[in-house]
């Protein structure tokens, strides 16, 4: 599975990824053999395929596109979808663990996998016709097709129900108009699952294929975050799409929201991976680096930071483990997922910021992964529902009062 | 081809090493275990490659307790067809070799693979003992194995060069770096491994001829000593008496 090809060679760094396992509460004992094997396999894969090249791709704001195939081969696309539809047939905890290990490498790479599995394969699997499933899922699972998910619009982010992208019917086709913004994978995608309002005002999911006339996906430049993940727009100017490309089995906002639940669940696990990598680096660095005649780790202020980091990481690990157990029983509510997504992202960003300081000047360089994780996490905190939006979801859940508007 | 691969479990390379029972036993508390890399990356993968090119079956075998099953499943996830665990706590190279030999005798294997050594005890003994018990030739430290019909061509790295041997018939081979390249199992392999057989058998009876009396860790390395640049006599004294290099 050697995916490092000639054109990626100039991205290879000489540093080795020294990441070690951190499991303060022996949570491994709560995991099955499959989970442990999946974790080790993805960790090995990240050390081999991501760590050596990620700083360079990130710095140059290039997307390591060869990794789509690699992610498919390792089984990172839709691991909890059934095998016959291109998935891995695993449980929700395995899916979470895979996301965590990928994000330990880089949030952008994890995003590539989250979008493909949870936002493209999942809606086709859940809401698509049998024909659509047969046509797209195996190719998406194997990485032959790249997919993207178009919900956010330039003027409608936190409030997707206000979307203006819409279609009218024309015989066996629909005519689609509008624009989507901030779409992960879009410039390289073969298909887009686009959410748009129909003539009756109901939101429908539509599979738009690359090359359809009037459809373009320009790249968004200038991101200081998720730099190794490609982001773009989706622009529809009278795009004619056959009606058979509409996902038949869903109507309304619950379509995209159920996909988001699936992806947010993965992020709740994933962000902990970035936190673990920052903690791992800070622990090693402060044990080695000496000032005032002793290792930084020997000072109380450093220990306070390390102790708080591992405490917060451990709490988050337990939270997502419980969430995973509920998800396996089909009992994880969207509000519970919101709470964990918000908690993990915020925790990870705080850990990254502390770790940044603990590395001193070195902490701002690409010699260490911290600054990259920290910048990435600003997106992770924002997409799939911002930090504050998830708070409002919890608020509404516990009070029964909608404070969004 | 009918291929048998011996796999063992070793502490992860960064594990903290300590002992119990009056320094006579390795302390496994809190230690992460992995499949011995020489077994996994080279022996197992080369066996799977051969099976993929000429057909046949790869059986992975381990001597150990039930807690080793996760390592055995990994071998199945990478591509072994079935696995056997001999339900015994491995004591010495000799008993391990004997248990495996007693199983292998019945199995009619064309090649029995194992790693050149385990990265914990570095004994490098099981292979030769196994070959002896099975009355088969032993090719140790092999860095290349090719099949030409029924003839095996084996390359071994020897001091300052390479040795190439040819052999037709069954043999035991210990794998060194170069024999194959690490294969990371994918999620599909992990799920398929659950459906592959892992047979647990009880060990045959063997008496150990040796016992481990004591383990010792090397002395902790002391830091660098700084001397006054003018104090040549002290430097010479230290090189003689402490560093003992002159
Ligand atoms: C790198 C990247 C990749 C992305 N990938 C995708 C993708 O693949 N597909 C997709 O559809 N979208 C994607 N997004 C979009 C992302 O989901 C949105 O950016 C996010 O939902 C926020 O929307 P917005 O940017 O319009 O911010 P806004 O909604 O304008 O929010 C701005 C601020 O106002 C706050 N706010 C909004 N409403 C309220 C309220 N009622 N009360 C209090 N505060 C409020 C928010 O919390 C936020 O702090 C991506 C974004 C990024 C940055």
XYZ file of C-alpha atoms and ligand atoms in Angstrom:
704
model
C 0.000 0.000 0.000
C 2.854 2.330 -0.756
C 1.128 5.480 -1.882
C 4.095 7.824 -1.602
C 4.794 8.406 -5.252
C 7.450 10.353 -7.110
C 5.552 13.641 -7.058
C 5.118 13.530 -3.286
C 8.802 12.913 -2.631
C 9.712 16.555 -2.237
C 7.220 16.738 0.623
C 8.906 14.078 2.728
C 10.429 15.245 5.988
C 13.271 13.528 7.796
C 11.581 13.726 11.204
C 10.078 10.598 12.698
C 6.675 10.631 14.292
C 7.388 9.578 17.880
C 3.771 9.530 19.014
C 3.061 7.164 21.889
C -0.135 5.755 23.268
C -1.852 7.704 26.072
C -4.613 5.921 27.936
C -4.731 7.256 31.470
C -7.959 5.509 32.495
C -7.297 2.192 30.728
C -10.122 2.856 28.316
C -8.537 0.233 26.056
C -10.158 -2.313 28.360
C -13.540 -1.032 27.199
C -12.640 -1.678 23.571
C -12.958 -4.853 21.518
C -10.270 -6.639 19.553
C -11.574 -5.018 16.321
C -11.259 -1.589 17.871
C -7.703 -2.154 19.001
C -6.673 -3.621 15.646
C -8.323 -0.749 13.787
C -6.625 1.773 16.024
C -3.177 0.283 15.570
C -3.621 -0.135 11.824
C -4.704 3.467 11.268
C -2.005 4.716 13.615
C 0.637 2.816 11.630
C -0.838 4.135 8.411
C -0.773 7.724 9.682
C 2.846 7.362 10.774
C 3.766 5.966 7.372
C 1.640 8.034 5.003
C 0.687 11.295 6.735
C 3.299 12.331 9.283
C 6.218 12.411 6.839
C 4.471 14.742 4.383
C 1.836 16.713 6.234
C 3.873 19.718 7.365
C 4.984 20.367 3.824
C 1.557 20.003 2.218
C 0.051 22.141 4.937
C 2.675 24.830 4.607
C 2.225 24.959 0.833
C -1.576 24.771 1.184
C -1.659 21.805 -1.183
C -3.997 18.849 -0.882
C -2.219 15.460 -0.883
C -4.698 14.031 -3.357
C -2.985 10.640 -3.519
C -4.281 10.082 0.019
C -7.875 9.671 -1.155
C -6.873 6.300 -2.577
C -4.869 5.466 0.525
C -7.760 6.390 2.808
C -10.008 4.136 0.744
C -7.566 1.233 0.916
C -7.152 1.418 4.668
C -10.943 1.538 4.967
C -11.508 5.068 6.279
C -14.488 5.843 4.035
C -17.743 4.904 5.708
C -16.319 2.254 8.049
C -19.687 1.778 9.748
C -21.651 1.386 6.503
C -22.403 -2.158 5.288
C -19.688 -3.908 3.294
C -22.001 -4.510 0.312
C -22.323 -0.744 -0.102
C -18.619 0.016 -0.008
C -18.365 0.440 3.758
C -16.463 -1.518 6.372
C -19.252 -3.203 8.323
C -17.803 -1.960 11.610
C -19.523 -0.416 14.606
C -19.744 3.241 15.582
C -16.893 3.035 18.088
C -14.563 1.700 15.394
C -15.635 4.592 13.167
C -14.837 7.029 15.985
C -11.456 5.480 16.659
C -10.507 5.641 12.988
C -11.408 9.344 12.887
C -9.400 9.956 16.046
C -6.286 8.328 14.651
C -6.609 10.214 11.361
C -7.016 13.519 13.158
C -4.038 12.691 15.358
C -2.255 13.026 12.018
C -4.146 16.044 10.678
C -7.668 17.446 10.920
C -7.661 18.162 7.183
C -7.014 14.535 6.288
C -9.706 13.462 8.728
C -12.041 15.953 7.036
C -11.389 14.356 3.650
C -12.544 11.049 5.109
C -15.450 12.462 7.158
C -16.969 14.157 4.156
C -16.629 11.147 1.874
C -18.011 8.678 4.411
C -20.527 10.570 6.522
C -21.684 13.357 4.243
C -21.639 11.690 0.828
C -21.821 7.905 1.199
C -24.113 8.036 4.206
C -26.938 10.140 2.633
C -26.822 8.045 -0.533
C -26.960 4.886 1.564
C -29.680 6.165 3.851
C -31.854 8.193 1.466
C -30.850 6.983 -1.992
C -32.639 4.590 -4.352
C -31.182 1.128 -4.825
C -30.007 2.241 -8.245
C -28.194 5.263 -6.815
C -26.582 3.104 -4.141
C -25.312 0.611 -6.705
C -24.107 3.344 -8.996
C -22.188 5.471 -6.513
C -21.408 3.713 -3.236
C -18.844 1.118 -4.327
C -16.959 3.752 -6.316
C -17.002 6.168 -3.378
C -15.889 3.433 -0.979
C -12.944 2.517 -3.182
C -11.873 6.111 -3.726
C -12.514 5.956 -7.457
C -14.996 8.783 -6.951
C -14.467 11.709 -4.596
C -17.579 13.303 -3.163
C -18.504 16.564 -1.481
C -21.458 17.856 0.527
C -23.074 21.178 -0.276
C -25.193 22.692 2.456
C -23.596 25.996 3.542
C -24.219 29.034 1.359
C -22.508 32.428 1.296
C -25.435 33.976 3.178
C -26.632 30.918 5.111
C -24.168 29.164 7.412
C -25.512 28.544 10.887
C -29.008 28.905 9.526
C -29.163 26.457 6.601
C -32.964 26.496 6.522
C -32.729 29.934 4.939
C -30.940 28.532 1.897
C -31.701 30.042 -1.492
C -30.271 27.373 -3.799
C -33.317 25.967 -5.545
C -34.601 24.022 -8.506
C -37.601 23.925 -10.801
C -38.915 20.894 -12.656
C -38.634 20.500 -16.391
C -39.937 17.187 -17.718
C -37.670 14.377 -16.501
C -35.093 16.893 -15.284
C -34.719 19.659 -12.788
C -32.991 22.987 -13.363
C -30.755 23.939 -10.429
C -29.603 27.451 -9.532
C -27.644 28.885 -6.621
C -24.275 28.680 -4.886
C -22.711 26.812 -2.016
C -19.704 28.000 -0.028
C -16.970 26.402 2.113
C -17.345 22.988 0.566
C -14.671 20.476 1.557
C -13.305 18.439 -1.409
C -15.417 20.358 -3.942
C -12.739 21.353 -6.498
C -11.590 17.723 -6.845
C -14.971 16.045 -6.405
C -16.621 13.813 -9.009
C -20.021 14.163 -7.384
C -21.662 16.613 -5.008
C -24.603 15.878 -2.717
C -26.339 19.247 -2.867
C -29.213 20.381 -0.674
C -31.646 22.682 -2.440
C -35.244 23.821 -2.202
C -37.777 22.444 -4.665
C -40.826 24.202 -6.126
C -42.813 23.385 -2.956
C -40.075 24.859 -0.732
C -39.024 21.471 0.685
C -35.291 20.759 0.895
C -34.145 17.854 -1.279
C -30.788 16.134 -1.727
C -29.500 16.076 -5.315
C -26.511 14.238 -6.726
C -24.767 16.631 -9.100
C -22.003 15.200 -11.249
C -18.831 16.913 -12.349
C -19.066 18.020 -15.952
C -22.784 18.816 -15.904
C -23.270 21.993 -17.864
C -23.424 25.166 -15.789
C -21.814 23.507 -12.761
C -18.428 24.718 -11.498
C -16.452 24.309 -8.268
C -13.819 27.017 -7.856
C -11.267 26.638 -5.076
C -11.252 28.950 -2.042
C -7.741 30.217 -1.354
C -6.172 31.940 1.606
C -7.186 29.566 4.400
C -4.919 29.587 7.459
C -6.630 26.411 8.659
C -7.161 22.927 7.180
C -4.549 23.898 4.627
C -3.978 20.323 3.453
C -7.698 19.871 2.776
C -9.084 21.458 -0.347
C -12.142 23.703 0.019
C -14.221 25.378 -2.653
C -17.543 26.699 -3.811
C -20.261 25.019 -5.815
C -21.851 27.252 -8.425
C -25.015 26.221 -10.297
C -26.150 28.225 -13.295
C -29.184 26.555 -14.844
C -27.713 23.110 -14.270
C -29.911 20.414 -15.807
C -29.951 17.310 -13.581
C -32.054 14.204 -14.225
C -34.794 13.691 -11.631
C -33.344 10.242 -11.022
C -30.456 12.031 -9.246
C -32.729 13.293 -6.470
C -32.439 11.271 -3.250
C -35.994 9.900 -3.093
C -36.287 8.987 0.550
C -35.956 12.282 2.404
C -37.448 15.712 2.351
C -36.722 18.705 4.571
C -33.853 19.797 6.780
C -33.695 16.445 8.572
C -31.895 15.082 5.496
C -28.752 17.173 5.841
C -29.041 17.271 9.631
C -28.930 13.494 9.964
C -25.734 13.486 7.870
C -24.321 16.177 10.109
C -25.100 14.073 13.181
C -23.056 11.291 11.698
C -20.133 13.563 10.830
C -20.268 15.497 14.111
C -20.087 12.213 15.944
C -16.845 11.477 14.064
C -15.497 14.936 14.880
C -16.256 14.439 18.585
C -13.839 11.494 18.465
C -11.501 13.065 15.944
C -10.643 16.307 17.721
C -9.380 14.288 20.693
C -6.755 12.888 18.320
C -5.388 16.363 17.642
C -5.374 17.053 21.398
C -3.501 13.813 22.042
C -0.852 14.702 19.498
C -0.323 18.118 21.107
C -0.167 16.606 24.584
C 2.233 13.909 23.396
C 4.546 16.495 21.901
C 4.359 18.793 24.942
C 5.086 15.937 27.329
C 8.140 14.815 25.371
C 9.415 18.331 24.773
C 9.151 19.493 28.379
C 10.850 16.341 29.660
C 13.789 16.945 27.337
C 14.118 20.720 27.300
C 16.045 22.199 30.211
C 15.896 25.736 31.574
C 17.229 27.073 34.867
C 19.171 23.850 35.281
C 16.338 21.354 35.055
C 13.779 19.863 32.676
C 10.770 22.093 32.049
C 8.546 19.188 33.112
C 10.012 19.523 36.604
C 8.428 22.926 37.195
C 5.046 23.108 38.859
C 3.562 25.411 36.245
C 4.456 22.954 33.491
C 3.049 20.065 35.464
C -0.178 21.952 36.033
C -0.547 22.351 32.295
C 0.283 18.706 31.543
C -1.971 17.446 34.329
C -4.892 19.544 33.156
C -4.373 18.477 29.555
C -4.467 14.762 30.296
C -7.412 15.260 32.663
C -9.423 17.024 29.966
C -8.391 14.485 27.329
C -9.421 11.620 29.598
C -12.824 13.190 30.293
C -13.409 13.666 26.586
C -12.316 10.087 25.857
C -14.842 8.752 28.337
C -17.559 10.993 26.942
C -17.112 9.793 23.373
C -16.802 6.194 24.469
C -20.187 6.479 26.145
C -21.597 8.310 23.139
C -20.288 5.490 20.931
C -21.931 2.888 23.136
C -25.226 4.748 22.772
C -24.703 5.145 19.022
C -24.152 1.404 18.674
C -27.605 0.898 20.168
C -29.037 3.596 17.890
C -29.737 5.703 20.956
C -27.343 8.669 20.620
C -29.483 11.793 20.228
C -28.422 14.726 18.016
C -28.244 16.877 21.163
C -25.902 14.400 22.853
C -23.729 14.415 19.746
C -23.707 18.234 19.790
C -22.484 18.281 23.357
C -19.596 15.926 22.615
C -18.645 17.703 19.376
C -18.495 21.025 21.163
C -16.648 19.666 24.166
C -13.991 17.801 22.175
C -13.260 20.694 19.816
C -13.001 23.262 22.567
C -10.892 20.980 24.718
C -8.568 20.229 21.804
C -8.118 23.872 20.925
C -7.268 24.707 24.544
C -4.793 21.842 24.723
C -3.198 23.010 21.475
C -2.854 26.567 22.766
C -1.252 25.457 26.034
C 1.034 23.063 24.175
C 2.033 25.882 21.845
C 3.263 27.949 24.758
C 5.064 25.024 26.346
C 7.188 24.585 23.223
C 8.363 28.182 23.482
C 9.641 29.592 20.193
C 9.846 26.084 18.752
C 6.086 25.896 19.163
C 5.469 28.287 16.305
C 7.518 26.298 13.786
C 6.679 23.269 11.678
C 9.309 21.296 13.574
C 6.400 20.391 15.854
C 2.788 19.669 14.898
C 1.246 22.082 17.408
C 0.697 25.226 15.385
C -0.782 23.219 12.517
C -3.205 21.436 14.836
C -4.079 24.721 16.518
C -4.873 26.429 13.234
C -6.788 23.381 11.990
C -8.876 23.245 15.128
C -10.245 26.734 14.454
C -12.116 25.180 11.539
C -13.080 22.070 13.465
C -14.570 24.315 16.143
C -16.548 26.176 13.467
C -17.740 23.714 10.858
C -20.546 21.226 11.306
C -22.142 23.717 13.673
C -20.113 26.342 15.501
C -19.135 26.206 19.151
C -21.976 28.562 20.074
C -24.572 26.893 17.901
C -23.955 23.596 19.683
C -24.334 25.387 22.985
C -27.717 26.665 21.825
C -28.679 23.122 20.859
C -27.884 21.902 24.378
C -29.660 24.942 25.796
C -32.761 24.231 23.786
C -32.609 20.558 24.717
C -32.509 21.199 28.458
C -34.958 24.136 28.563
C -37.274 23.307 25.722
C -36.980 26.921 24.567
C -35.565 27.840 21.156
C -33.021 30.661 21.548
C -31.828 30.645 17.929
C -34.172 33.344 16.818
C 2.016 -24.178 -0.939
C 1.313 -25.037 2.644
C 2.996 -22.411 4.771
C 3.354 -22.108 8.521
C 4.396 -18.822 10.129
C 5.434 -18.602 13.770
C 4.419 -15.310 15.324
C 5.195 -14.071 18.776
C 4.137 -11.194 20.936
C 6.733 -8.692 22.125
C 6.633 -5.499 24.150
C 6.249 -2.377 22.081
C 9.666 -0.826 21.379
C 9.255 2.143 23.714
C 7.950 0.056 26.654
C 9.566 0.610 30.051
C 11.423 -2.546 31.015
C 11.234 -3.828 34.591
C 11.225 -7.165 36.411
C 9.352 -9.021 39.151
C 9.755 -12.245 41.135
C 13.262 -11.448 42.336
C 14.261 -10.114 38.913
C 13.533 -13.480 37.307
C 10.467 -12.401 35.300
C 9.636 -9.565 32.954
C 7.034 -7.253 34.463
C 4.160 -7.035 31.976
C 2.183 -4.497 34.013
C 1.189 -1.513 31.873
C 3.203 -2.735 28.880
C 1.777 -2.454 25.362
C 2.363 -5.510 23.218
C 2.823 -5.853 19.477
C 3.519 -8.657 17.033
C 7.264 -9.227 16.803
C 8.231 -7.072 13.788
C 10.498 -9.707 12.191
C 7.575 -12.147 12.270
C 5.025 -9.623 11.066
C 6.766 -7.472 8.501
C 8.982 -10.085 6.907
C 8.058 -13.714 7.680
C 4.284 -13.367 7.550
C 4.147 -10.980 4.620
C 6.518 -13.069 2.486
C 4.439 -16.165 3.217
C 1.274 -14.328 2.189
C 2.959 -13.068 -0.989
C 3.977 -16.616 -1.924
C 0.469 -17.857 -1.320
C -0.901 -15.049 -3.445
C 1.408 -15.931 -6.325
C 1.323 -19.744 -6.282
C -1.755 -20.544 -4.212
C -2.059 -22.548 -1.032
C -2.608 -21.667 2.575
C -0.892 -19.652 5.315
C -1.302 -20.795 8.899
C -0.083 -18.523 11.700
C 0.961 -20.196 14.935
C 1.637 -18.768 18.380
C 2.529 -20.309 21.708
C 0.856 -18.253 24.400
C -2.130 -17.464 26.605
C -5.554 -16.219 25.441
C -4.417 -12.615 25.819
C -2.288 -13.169 22.702
C -5.396 -13.548 20.545
C -5.377 -9.902 19.505
C -1.902 -10.330 18.005
C -3.022 -13.523 16.268
C -6.082 -11.735 14.861
C -3.760 -9.157 13.427
C -1.930 -11.885 11.516
C -5.294 -13.029 10.157
C -6.204 -9.430 9.301
C -2.965 -9.031 7.370
C -3.821 -12.132 5.355
C -3.108 -15.458 7.073
C -5.898 -17.949 6.330
C -6.108 -19.610 9.696
C -4.357 -19.567 13.037
C -3.387 -21.897 15.814
C -2.622 -20.948 19.378
C -0.858 -23.483 21.551
C -2.261 -22.721 24.938
C 0.868 -22.427 27.068
C 2.892 -19.663 28.638
C 6.123 -19.739 26.614
C 9.006 -20.574 28.937
C 12.089 -21.206 26.891
C 13.068 -21.411 23.240
C 13.229 -25.164 23.568
C 9.703 -25.762 24.823
C 8.327 -23.266 22.309
C 10.152 -25.028 19.470
C 8.995 -28.425 20.691
C 5.328 -27.416 20.902
C 5.403 -25.913 17.429
C 7.284 -28.899 16.011
C 4.734 -31.320 17.417
C 2.008 -29.395 15.643
C 3.983 -28.839 12.424
C 4.841 -32.531 12.061
C 1.205 -33.297 11.390
C 0.678 -30.401 9.011
C 2.823 -31.284 6.011
C 4.176 -27.749 5.599
C 6.395 -26.781 2.697
C 8.025 -23.892 4.520
C 7.980 -22.962 8.179
C 8.705 -19.239 8.569
C 9.708 -17.267 11.611
C 11.470 -13.999 12.363
C 15.245 -14.058 12.821
C 14.717 -13.135 16.479
C 12.183 -11.544 18.804
C 12.948 -7.965 19.705
C 12.602 -8.632 23.428
C 14.859 -11.572 24.336
C 16.757 -11.608 21.018
C 17.359 -15.320 21.526
C 17.398 -16.368 17.871
C 17.062 -19.959 19.054
C 13.572 -21.177 18.231
C 14.255 -21.511 14.489
C 17.235 -23.811 14.725
C 15.648 -25.926 17.446
C 12.449 -26.191 15.444
C 14.385 -27.316 12.366
C 16.161 -29.904 14.493
C 12.939 -31.275 15.963
C 11.410 -31.422 12.491
C 14.583 -32.804 10.970
C 14.520 -30.137 8.255
C 17.221 -27.822 6.918
C 17.331 -24.340 8.418
C 18.022 -21.147 6.491
C 18.607 -18.376 8.985
C 18.593 -14.592 8.506
C 17.102 -14.807 5.014
C 16.673 -11.452 3.310
C 15.276 -12.861 0.075
C 13.237 -15.903 -0.895
C 12.173 -16.720 -4.434
C 10.533 -19.856 -5.788
C 11.542 -21.334 -9.133
C 9.010 -24.111 -9.545
C 9.613 -26.389 -6.586
C 13.097 -25.012 -6.015
C 13.591 -22.298 -3.403
C 16.322 -19.708 -3.885
C 17.328 -18.155 -0.592
C 19.617 -15.190 -0.049
C 21.211 -14.556 3.309
C 23.113 -11.481 4.354
C 26.512 -12.531 5.634
C 29.301 -10.324 6.956
C 30.356 -8.075 4.095
C 28.313 -9.811 1.395
C 25.556 -12.210 0.482
C 25.158 -15.948 0.299
C 22.691 -17.591 -2.059
C 21.438 -21.136 -1.558
C 19.062 -23.347 -3.524
C 16.958 -26.084 -2.052
C 14.159 -28.350 -3.162
C 12.026 -29.724 -0.346
C 10.608 -28.558 2.954
C 12.622 -26.255 5.193
C 12.570 -23.784 8.057
C 13.465 -20.166 7.329
C 14.115 -17.249 9.647
C 13.353 -13.854 8.172
C 15.576 -10.784 8.241
C 14.926 -7.264 7.017
C 14.417 -7.148 3.265
C 12.462 -10.393 2.907
C 9.243 -8.380 2.446
C 7.705 -5.038 3.307
C 5.334 -4.261 6.138
C 1.638 -4.587 5.256
C -0.796 -2.565 7.310
C -4.083 -4.432 7.686
C -7.129 -2.562 6.422
C -10.572 -2.423 7.995
C -11.947 -5.057 5.653
C -9.122 -7.423 6.616
C -9.826 -6.800 10.290
C -13.496 -7.654 9.829
C -12.725 -10.717 7.701
C -10.284 -11.967 10.337
C -13.213 -12.487 12.687
C -14.546 -15.181 10.412
C -11.252 -17.043 10.022
C -10.549 -20.008 12.291
C -8.332 -19.595 15.349
C -7.859 -23.049 16.809
C -6.619 -23.404 20.343
C -4.752 -26.605 21.121
C -3.131 -27.817 24.305
C 0.657 -28.209 24.371
C 2.387 -31.540 24.255
C 4.384 -32.341 27.361
C 7.963 -31.165 27.454
C 10.342 -30.574 30.266
C 12.387 -27.420 30.410
C 16.105 -27.940 30.645
C 16.967 -24.436 31.718
C 15.482 -21.820 34.031
C 16.003 -18.081 34.016
C 17.590 -17.078 37.284
C 17.951 -13.355 36.931
C 17.601 -10.397 34.587
C 19.568 -7.177 34.928
C 19.179 -3.831 33.278
C 22.279 -2.131 31.922
C 23.563 0.588 34.191
C 21.967 3.937 33.518
C 24.191 6.027 31.291
C 25.744 8.886 33.214
C 25.806 12.363 31.774
C 28.742 14.064 30.136
C 31.527 15.100 32.507
C 33.000 18.553 31.970
C 36.669 19.020 32.858
C 38.849 22.034 32.958
C 40.658 22.291 29.624
C 44.033 22.586 31.410
C 43.575 19.513 33.586
C 45.120 16.902 31.269
C 46.148 14.588 34.081
C 42.602 14.273 35.349
C 41.352 13.562 31.820
C 43.888 10.783 31.336
C 43.086 9.365 34.758
C 39.359 9.287 34.002
C 39.893 7.713 30.599
C 41.912 4.989 32.318
C 39.895 4.394 35.430
C 36.294 5.356 34.683
C 35.780 5.097 30.957
C 38.391 2.323 30.755
C 39.052 3.077 27.117
C 42.816 3.389 27.338
C -12.594 24.707 6.060
C -14.074 24.595 6.080
C -14.698 23.498 5.489
C -16.088 23.414 5.455
N -16.683 22.352 4.811
C -18.039 22.371 4.599
C -18.659 21.389 3.770
O -18.001 20.440 3.281
N -20.005 21.483 3.516
C -20.758 22.493 4.052
O -21.949 22.531 3.769
N -20.204 23.435 4.842
C -18.867 23.403 5.135
N -18.286 24.378 5.922
C -19.127 25.468 6.401
C -19.348 25.491 7.894
O -20.227 24.474 8.285
C -19.861 26.906 8.253
O -18.769 27.783 8.135
C -20.450 26.959 9.642
O -21.656 26.254 9.714
C -20.686 28.415 10.098
O -21.364 29.150 9.143
P -20.830 30.596 8.696
O -19.404 30.458 8.362
O -21.733 31.106 7.684
O -20.920 31.470 10.021
P -22.182 32.240 10.581
O -23.371 31.347 10.592
O -22.304 33.531 9.892
O -21.725 32.493 12.083
C -20.815 33.518 12.483
C -20.782 33.574 13.996
O -22.066 33.896 14.495
C -22.501 32.957 15.441
N -23.955 32.772 15.365
C -24.712 32.431 14.292
N -25.997 32.320 14.621
C -26.082 32.595 15.948
C -27.138 32.633 16.902
N -28.392 32.330 16.566
N -26.844 32.964 18.180
C -25.576 33.234 18.544
N -24.528 33.203 17.707
C -24.774 32.882 16.435
C -21.767 31.696 15.094
O -21.637 30.848 16.232
C -20.414 32.244 14.632
O -19.594 32.449 15.749
C -16.892 24.433 6.038
C -16.253 25.504 6.675
C -14.871 25.593 6.710
C -14.237 26.767 7.371
